[in-house]
Amino acid sequence: MAEETDYAIKVEKLSKRYGNLLAVNDISFTVDKGEVFALLGPNGAGKTTTVEIIDTIRTPTSGKVTLLGMDVTKKKHDIVRRIGVLPQGFTSFDRITVRETLQYYSRLYRGRNTDIDGLIELVDLKDKAKEQYKNLSGGLRQRLGIALALVNDPEVVFLDEPTTGLDPRARREVWDVLLGLKKKGKTVFLTTHYMEEAELLADIVAIISKGKIIAMGSPAELIESNTTYLVLTLQSVDEKVFEIIRKMGFEPVLDNHREIKIRVEHTDDVQKILSAIKDAGAMYHGLDVGKPNLEEVFLKLTGEALHGGPAGERGAE
Ligand SMILES: Nc1ncnc2c1ncn2[C@@H]1O[C@H](COP(=O)(O)OP(=O)(O)OP(=O)(O)O)[C@@H](O)[C@H]1O
Ligand SMILES: [Mg+2]
C-alpha cells in the first residue's frame, strides 16, 4: 500500500548513467502536494531523464524516487493510474478530432468518468473540438496534449517542455491553461528552458545544469540569494557604446537587436555609464534598470546562457 505523505514526489540521491555519460548526477528534492515545481535548464541538462524516471518511463541507475508514497520502480501500475504525462514533443493521430482523441484516451482509463466537455473548456479548445489533429497549430496541439494528460483526473501532472517551439502568443495561451491548473491546486512537475515560464508559474524552481541541481528555491529566493546587483539594459545602442562601457571596467553583454545588458552594483554606476555615452556623442534609444531575473541567476551560476530562452526570441515578437 501507498503510505500517506505531505509530499507528492521525493527524489533521493538520484543518478542516471547512459554508458559513459552521467546524465543525472546525484540529485535530491521533494515536491509538496499542490505545488508547481519547475526543473529549469538548457538542452541536455537532464530534465527529460529526471521526469521520465519519476513518471516511471525510465529506470534509475541509483537513488530512490517516491511518488504519492510509492517507490516508482516497484509500483508502476498503481502510479500510472494516478498521474498524467505530457511527453516532450507530444504528437497525436492526424485524422482524429480533438474530441475523439480525448474520448479515445479516456476509454484507456476504464471506470473513470471523464468530463470531456470540462477538459475541452479547461484548455480553451471549444471552437476546435471537431478539428482534426493535423489542422491544429502548435499551441493548440500542446493544449490538447495537456487535456490528454488530465483525462484520468491525475493527482500529479508531468509536463515536459510544454511550450518549446511555440510563438510568444501561443506560449502565453498555454501559460493561461497552466495557471488554471495551478489555481485548481494540482501538483504540477514542469520542465522548461524558459526562465520567464518558471518565474511565472512555479512555486519552486530547481535549476539543473549538466545533471546537477545547482540552485533551488522560489523564484524570488533564487534571485535574492544569488544576485546583489542591478541590471541596466540599453536598447538600440550605437556600435561604439559597447566599447565605451567595456573600457569603463564593466562587462557589457550584447544581445541581438542592439541591446546591451550591464550588471551594476549601484544606481551611481548607471549615471556614470549614461554620462560617458553622452560625452562620447553616442546614442541609445531605450533604457531600463531592474532587478536580475532567473536568466541572470543561471548565467551567474553556470557562466552560460539558457539556450533558446526568451532573451533570444523577444526580438522576433
Ligand atoms: N536514451 C538515451 N541514451 C543515451 N543518452 C541519452 C539518452 N537520453 C538522453 N541522453 C543524453 O543524456 C543527456 C540528458 O538528456 P535529457 O534528454 O535528459 O536532457 P534535457 O534536459 O531533457 O534536454 P532537452 O532540453 O534537449 O530536452 C543528454 O546529453 C542526452 O544526449
Ligand atoms: Mg528534454
Coordinates of C-alpha atoms and ligand atoms in Angstrom, one line a residue:
M1 CA 0.0 0.0 0.0
A2 CA 1.0 3.6 -0.5
E3 CA 1.9 5.5 2.6
E4 CA 0.3 8.9 3.2
T5 CA 2.8 11.7 2.8
D6 CA 2.7 15.5 2.6
Y7 CA 4.9 15.5 -0.4
A8 CA 3.9 14.2 -3.8
I9 CA 7.4 13.5 -5.0
K10 CA 10.6 12.7 -3.1
V11 CA 13.8 12.2 -5.1
E12 CA 16.8 11.0 -3.1
K13 CA 20.3 10.9 -4.5
L14 CA 19.1 10.0 -8.0
S15 CA 21.6 9.3 -10.7
K16 CA 21.2 8.1 -14.3
R17 CA 24.0 6.9 -16.4
Y18 CA 23.9 6.3 -20.2
G19 CA 27.2 4.5 -21.0
N20 CA 29.9 6.9 -20.0
L21 CA 27.6 9.8 -19.6
L22 CA 26.2 10.7 -16.2
A23 CA 23.1 12.4 -17.4
V24 CA 21.6 12.9 -13.9
N25 CA 24.2 13.2 -11.1
D26 CA 23.1 12.7 -7.5
I27 CA 20.1 15.0 -7.3
S28 CA 17.6 15.2 -4.4
F29 CA 14.5 17.3 -3.8
T30 CA 10.9 17.0 -2.7
V31 CA 7.7 18.4 -4.3
D32 CA 4.8 19.1 -1.9
K33 CA 1.3 18.3 -2.8
G34 CA -0.4 21.2 -4.6
E35 CA 2.9 22.7 -5.6
V36 CA 4.1 23.7 -9.1
F37 CA 7.7 22.6 -9.4
A38 CA 9.8 23.6 -12.4
L39 CA 13.0 22.0 -13.5
L40 CA 14.8 24.7 -15.4
G41 CA 17.8 24.1 -17.5
P42 CA 19.3 24.2 -21.0
N43 CA 19.2 21.4 -23.7
G44 CA 20.8 18.2 -22.5
A45 CA 20.8 19.2 -18.8
G46 CA 19.0 16.0 -17.8
K47 CA 15.4 17.3 -17.5
T48 CA 13.6 14.6 -19.5
T49 CA 15.7 11.9 -17.9
T50 CA 14.7 13.1 -14.5
V51 CA 11.0 13.5 -15.3
E52 CA 10.8 10.1 -17.0
I53 CA 12.4 8.4 -14.1
I54 CA 9.8 10.0 -11.8
D55 CA 6.9 9.1 -14.0
T56 CA 8.1 5.5 -14.3
I57 CA 9.1 5.5 -18.0
R58 CA 12.9 5.2 -17.4
T59 CA 14.7 3.3 -14.6
P60 CA 17.2 5.0 -12.4
T61 CA 20.8 3.8 -12.2
S62 CA 20.9 4.6 -8.4
G63 CA 18.9 6.5 -5.8
K64 CA 15.3 6.4 -4.8
V65 CA 12.2 8.1 -6.1
T66 CA 8.9 8.0 -4.2
L67 CA 5.7 9.2 -5.9
L68 CA 2.5 9.5 -4.0
G69 CA 4.1 7.4 -1.3
M70 CA 5.1 4.6 -3.7
D71 CA 8.5 3.5 -5.0
V72 CA 8.5 4.3 -8.7
T73 CA 10.5 1.2 -9.6
K74 CA 8.1 -1.1 -7.8
K75 CA 4.6 0.3 -8.2
K76 CA 4.5 1.4 -11.9
H77 CA 1.0 0.1 -12.4
D78 CA -0.6 1.8 -9.4
I79 CA 1.3 5.0 -10.1
V80 CA 0.4 5.5 -13.8
R81 CA -3.3 5.5 -13.0
R82 CA -2.8 8.4 -10.6
I83 CA -0.6 10.6 -12.8
G84 CA -0.8 12.5 -16.1
V85 CA 2.0 13.0 -18.5
L86 CA 2.6 15.4 -21.4
P87 CA 5.8 14.0 -23.0
Q88 CA 8.3 16.2 -24.7
G89 CA 7.4 16.6 -28.4
F90 CA 3.9 15.2 -28.0
T91 CA 2.1 14.2 -31.2
S92 CA -1.2 12.5 -31.9
F93 CA -3.1 10.9 -34.7
D94 CA -3.5 13.2 -37.7
R95 CA -7.1 12.4 -38.7
I96 CA -8.7 12.2 -35.3
T97 CA -10.5 15.2 -33.9
V98 CA -9.8 16.8 -30.6
R99 CA -13.0 15.4 -29.0
E100 CA -12.3 11.9 -30.5
T101 CA -8.8 11.9 -29.2
L102 CA -10.0 12.8 -25.7
Q103 CA -12.7 10.1 -25.9
Y104 CA -10.1 7.5 -27.0
Y105 CA -7.7 8.4 -24.2
S106 CA -10.5 8.4 -21.6
R107 CA -11.5 4.9 -22.7
L108 CA -8.0 3.7 -21.9
Y109 CA -8.8 4.5 -18.2
R110 CA -11.9 2.3 -17.9
G111 CA -14.1 3.1 -14.9
R112 CA -13.2 6.8 -14.9
N113 CA -16.0 9.2 -15.8
T114 CA -14.1 11.8 -17.8
D115 CA -15.7 15.2 -18.1
I116 CA -14.6 15.7 -21.7
D117 CA -16.5 18.9 -22.2
G118 CA -15.0 20.2 -19.0
L119 CA -11.5 19.3 -20.2
I120 CA -12.1 20.9 -23.6
E121 CA -13.2 24.1 -21.8
L122 CA -10.2 24.0 -19.4
V123 CA -7.8 24.1 -22.3
D124 CA -9.9 26.5 -24.3
L125 CA -10.5 24.2 -27.3
K126 CA -14.3 24.5 -27.6
D127 CA -14.1 26.0 -31.1
K128 CA -11.7 23.3 -32.2
A129 CA -13.4 20.2 -30.7
K130 CA -14.3 18.9 -34.2
E131 CA -11.0 19.8 -35.8
Q132 CA -8.6 17.0 -36.8
Y133 CA -5.2 17.0 -35.1
K134 CA -3.4 17.7 -38.4
N135 CA -5.1 21.0 -38.7
L136 CA -4.2 22.3 -35.3
S137 CA -1.4 24.9 -34.7
G138 CA 1.5 24.0 -32.4
G139 CA -0.1 25.8 -29.5
L140 CA -3.5 24.1 -29.9
R141 CA -1.7 20.7 -30.2
Q142 CA 0.0 21.4 -26.9
R143 CA -3.2 22.4 -25.3
L144 CA -4.8 19.1 -26.5
G145 CA -1.7 17.3 -25.1
I146 CA -2.3 18.9 -21.7
A147 CA -6.0 17.9 -21.8
L148 CA -4.9 14.3 -22.6
A149 CA -2.6 14.4 -19.6
L150 CA -5.7 15.2 -17.4
V151 CA -8.2 12.6 -18.7
N152 CA -7.8 10.4 -15.6
D153 CA -8.1 13.4 -13.2
P154 CA -4.5 12.8 -12.1
E155 CA -3.1 13.8 -8.7
V156 CA 0.3 14.8 -10.2
V157 CA 0.8 16.1 -13.8
F158 CA 4.1 16.0 -15.6
L159 CA 4.7 18.5 -18.4
D160 CA 8.0 18.2 -20.3
E161 CA 8.6 21.5 -22.0
P162 CA 5.0 22.3 -22.7
T163 CA 5.8 25.5 -24.6
T164 CA 9.0 24.8 -26.5
G165 CA 8.8 25.8 -30.1
L166 CA 5.7 27.9 -29.7
D167 CA 5.5 31.5 -30.7
P168 CA 5.2 34.0 -27.8
R169 CA 1.4 34.3 -28.2
A170 CA 0.7 30.6 -28.2
R171 CA 3.1 30.2 -25.3
R172 CA 1.1 32.7 -23.3
E173 CA -2.1 30.8 -24.1
V174 CA -0.6 27.6 -22.8
W175 CA 0.5 29.6 -19.7
D176 CA -3.1 30.6 -19.1
V177 CA -4.1 26.9 -19.1
L178 CA -1.3 26.1 -16.7
L179 CA -2.3 29.0 -14.4
G180 CA -5.8 27.4 -14.4
L181 CA -4.3 24.1 -13.3
K182 CA -2.3 25.9 -10.6
K183 CA -5.5 27.5 -9.3
K184 CA -7.2 24.1 -9.1
G185 CA -4.4 23.0 -6.7
K186 CA -2.9 20.3 -9.0
T187 CA 0.6 19.2 -8.3
V188 CA 2.5 20.0 -11.4
F189 CA 6.0 19.0 -12.3
L190 CA 7.2 21.1 -15.2
T191 CA 10.4 21.2 -17.2
T192 CA 11.4 24.2 -19.2
H193 CA 14.3 26.2 -20.6
Y194 CA 12.3 29.4 -20.5
M195 CA 13.1 31.3 -17.3
E196 CA 10.0 33.5 -17.8
E197 CA 7.9 30.4 -17.7
A198 CA 9.5 29.2 -14.5
E199 CA 9.2 32.6 -12.9
L200 CA 5.6 33.0 -13.8
L201 CA 4.3 29.5 -13.0
A202 CA 6.5 27.8 -10.4
D203 CA 6.3 27.9 -6.7
I204 CA 9.7 26.2 -6.6
V205 CA 12.4 26.2 -9.3
A206 CA 15.3 23.8 -9.4
I207 CA 18.0 24.9 -11.8
I208 CA 19.7 21.9 -13.4
S209 CA 22.9 22.1 -15.4
K210 CA 24.8 19.0 -16.7
G211 CA 22.8 16.6 -14.5
K212 CA 23.3 18.6 -11.2
I213 CA 20.8 20.8 -9.4
I214 CA 22.8 23.9 -8.8
A215 CA 20.2 26.0 -7.1
M216 CA 16.7 25.6 -5.8
G217 CA 14.0 27.8 -4.2
S218 CA 11.2 30.1 -5.0
P219 CA 12.0 32.4 -8.0
A220 CA 12.2 35.4 -5.5
E221 CA 14.5 33.4 -3.2
L222 CA 16.8 32.4 -6.1
I223 CA 17.1 35.9 -7.3
E224 CA 17.6 37.3 -3.8
S225 CA 20.3 34.8 -2.7
N226 CA 22.3 34.7 -5.9
T227 CA 22.4 38.3 -7.0
T228 CA 23.2 41.6 -5.4
Y229 CA 23.4 43.8 -8.4
L230 CA 21.1 45.6 -10.7
V231 CA 20.8 45.1 -14.5
L232 CA 21.0 48.1 -16.8
T233 CA 19.6 47.5 -20.2
L234 CA 20.2 49.9 -23.1
Q235 CA 18.2 49.4 -26.3
S236 CA 19.1 50.3 -29.8
V237 CA 22.6 51.4 -29.0
D238 CA 25.2 52.7 -31.4
E239 CA 28.0 50.3 -32.1
K240 CA 30.6 52.2 -30.2
V241 CA 28.6 52.1 -26.9
F242 CA 29.7 48.6 -26.1
E243 CA 33.4 49.6 -26.3
I244 CA 32.8 52.7 -24.2
I245 CA 31.2 50.7 -21.4
R246 CA 33.8 47.9 -21.6
K247 CA 36.6 50.5 -21.2
M248 CA 35.0 51.7 -18.0
G249 CA 35.6 48.3 -16.5
F250 CA 32.1 46.9 -16.8
E251 CA 31.2 43.7 -18.6
P252 CA 28.5 44.5 -21.1
V253 CA 26.7 41.7 -22.8
L254 CA 25.4 42.4 -26.3
D255 CA 22.0 40.8 -27.0
N256 CA 20.5 40.6 -30.5
H257 CA 18.8 43.7 -31.8
R258 CA 21.5 46.0 -30.5
E259 CA 20.5 45.6 -26.8
I260 CA 23.2 45.8 -24.1
K261 CA 22.9 44.4 -20.6
I262 CA 25.3 45.6 -17.9
R263 CA 25.5 44.4 -14.3
V264 CA 25.9 47.4 -12.0
E265 CA 26.4 47.5 -8.2
H266 CA 24.7 50.9 -7.6
T267 CA 22.5 53.4 -9.3
D268 CA 25.5 55.7 -9.3
D269 CA 27.1 53.4 -11.9
V270 CA 24.0 53.9 -14.1
Q271 CA 24.7 57.7 -14.0
K272 CA 28.4 57.2 -14.8
I273 CA 27.6 55.0 -17.8
L274 CA 25.0 57.3 -19.2
S275 CA 27.2 60.3 -18.9
A276 CA 30.1 58.6 -20.6
I277 CA 27.9 57.7 -23.5
K278 CA 26.6 61.2 -23.8
D279 CA 30.2 62.7 -23.6
A280 CA 31.2 60.4 -26.4
G281 CA 28.3 61.7 -28.5
A282 CA 26.9 58.2 -28.8
M283 CA 23.2 57.2 -28.7
Y284 CA 20.8 54.8 -27.2
H285 CA 17.0 54.7 -27.6
G286 CA 15.7 53.0 -24.6
L287 CA 16.8 52.3 -21.0
D288 CA 15.7 50.1 -18.2
V289 CA 17.2 49.4 -14.7
G290 CA 15.8 46.4 -13.0
K291 CA 16.4 43.5 -10.6
P292 CA 18.0 40.5 -12.2
N293 CA 15.8 37.7 -13.4
L294 CA 16.3 33.9 -13.3
E295 CA 18.2 34.1 -16.6
E296 CA 20.7 36.2 -14.8
V297 CA 20.9 33.8 -11.9
F298 CA 21.5 30.9 -14.3
L299 CA 24.2 32.9 -16.1
K300 CA 25.9 33.7 -12.8
L301 CA 25.8 30.2 -11.6
T302 CA 26.9 28.5 -14.8
G303 CA 28.5 31.2 -16.9
E304 CA 26.2 30.0 -19.7
A305 CA 23.0 31.3 -21.2
L306 CA 19.9 29.3 -21.1
H307 CA 20.0 28.5 -24.8
G308 CA 16.8 29.0 -26.8
G309 CA 15.4 31.1 -23.9
P310 CA 13.1 34.1 -24.4
A311 CA 16.0 36.6 -24.4
G312 CA 16.9 35.5 -27.8
E313 CA 13.4 35.3 -29.1
R314 CA 12.0 38.5 -27.7
G315 CA 13.3 40.4 -30.6
A316 CA 11.3 38.3 -33.0
E317 CA 8.0 39.2 -31.3
Ligands
LIG1 N1 18.3 7.1 -24.0 C1 19.5 7.8 -24.0 N2 20.6 7.2 -24.3 C2 21.8 7.8 -24.3 N3 21.9 9.1 -23.9 C3 20.8 9.8 -23.6 C4 19.5 9.2 -23.6 N4 18.6 10.1 -23.3 C5 19.3 11.2 -23.0 N5 20.6 11.1 -23.2 C6 21.6 12.1 -23.0 O1 21.6 12.5 -21.7 C7 21.7 13.9 -21.5 C8 20.5 14.5 -20.9 O2 19.4 14.3 -21.8 P1 17.9 14.8 -21.4 O3 17.1 14.4 -22.6 O4 17.5 14.2 -20.1 O5 18.1 16.3 -21.3 P2 17.0 17.5 -21.4 O6 17.4 18.4 -20.3 O7 15.7 16.9 -21.3 O8 17.3 18.2 -22.8 P3 16.3 19.0 -23.8 O9 16.1 20.4 -23.2 O10 17.1 19.0 -25.1 O11 15.0 18.2 -23.9 C9 22.0 14.4 -22.9 O12 23.3 14.5 -23.1 C10 21.4 13.4 -23.8 O13 22.0 13.3 -25.1
MG2 MG 14.1 17.1 -22.6

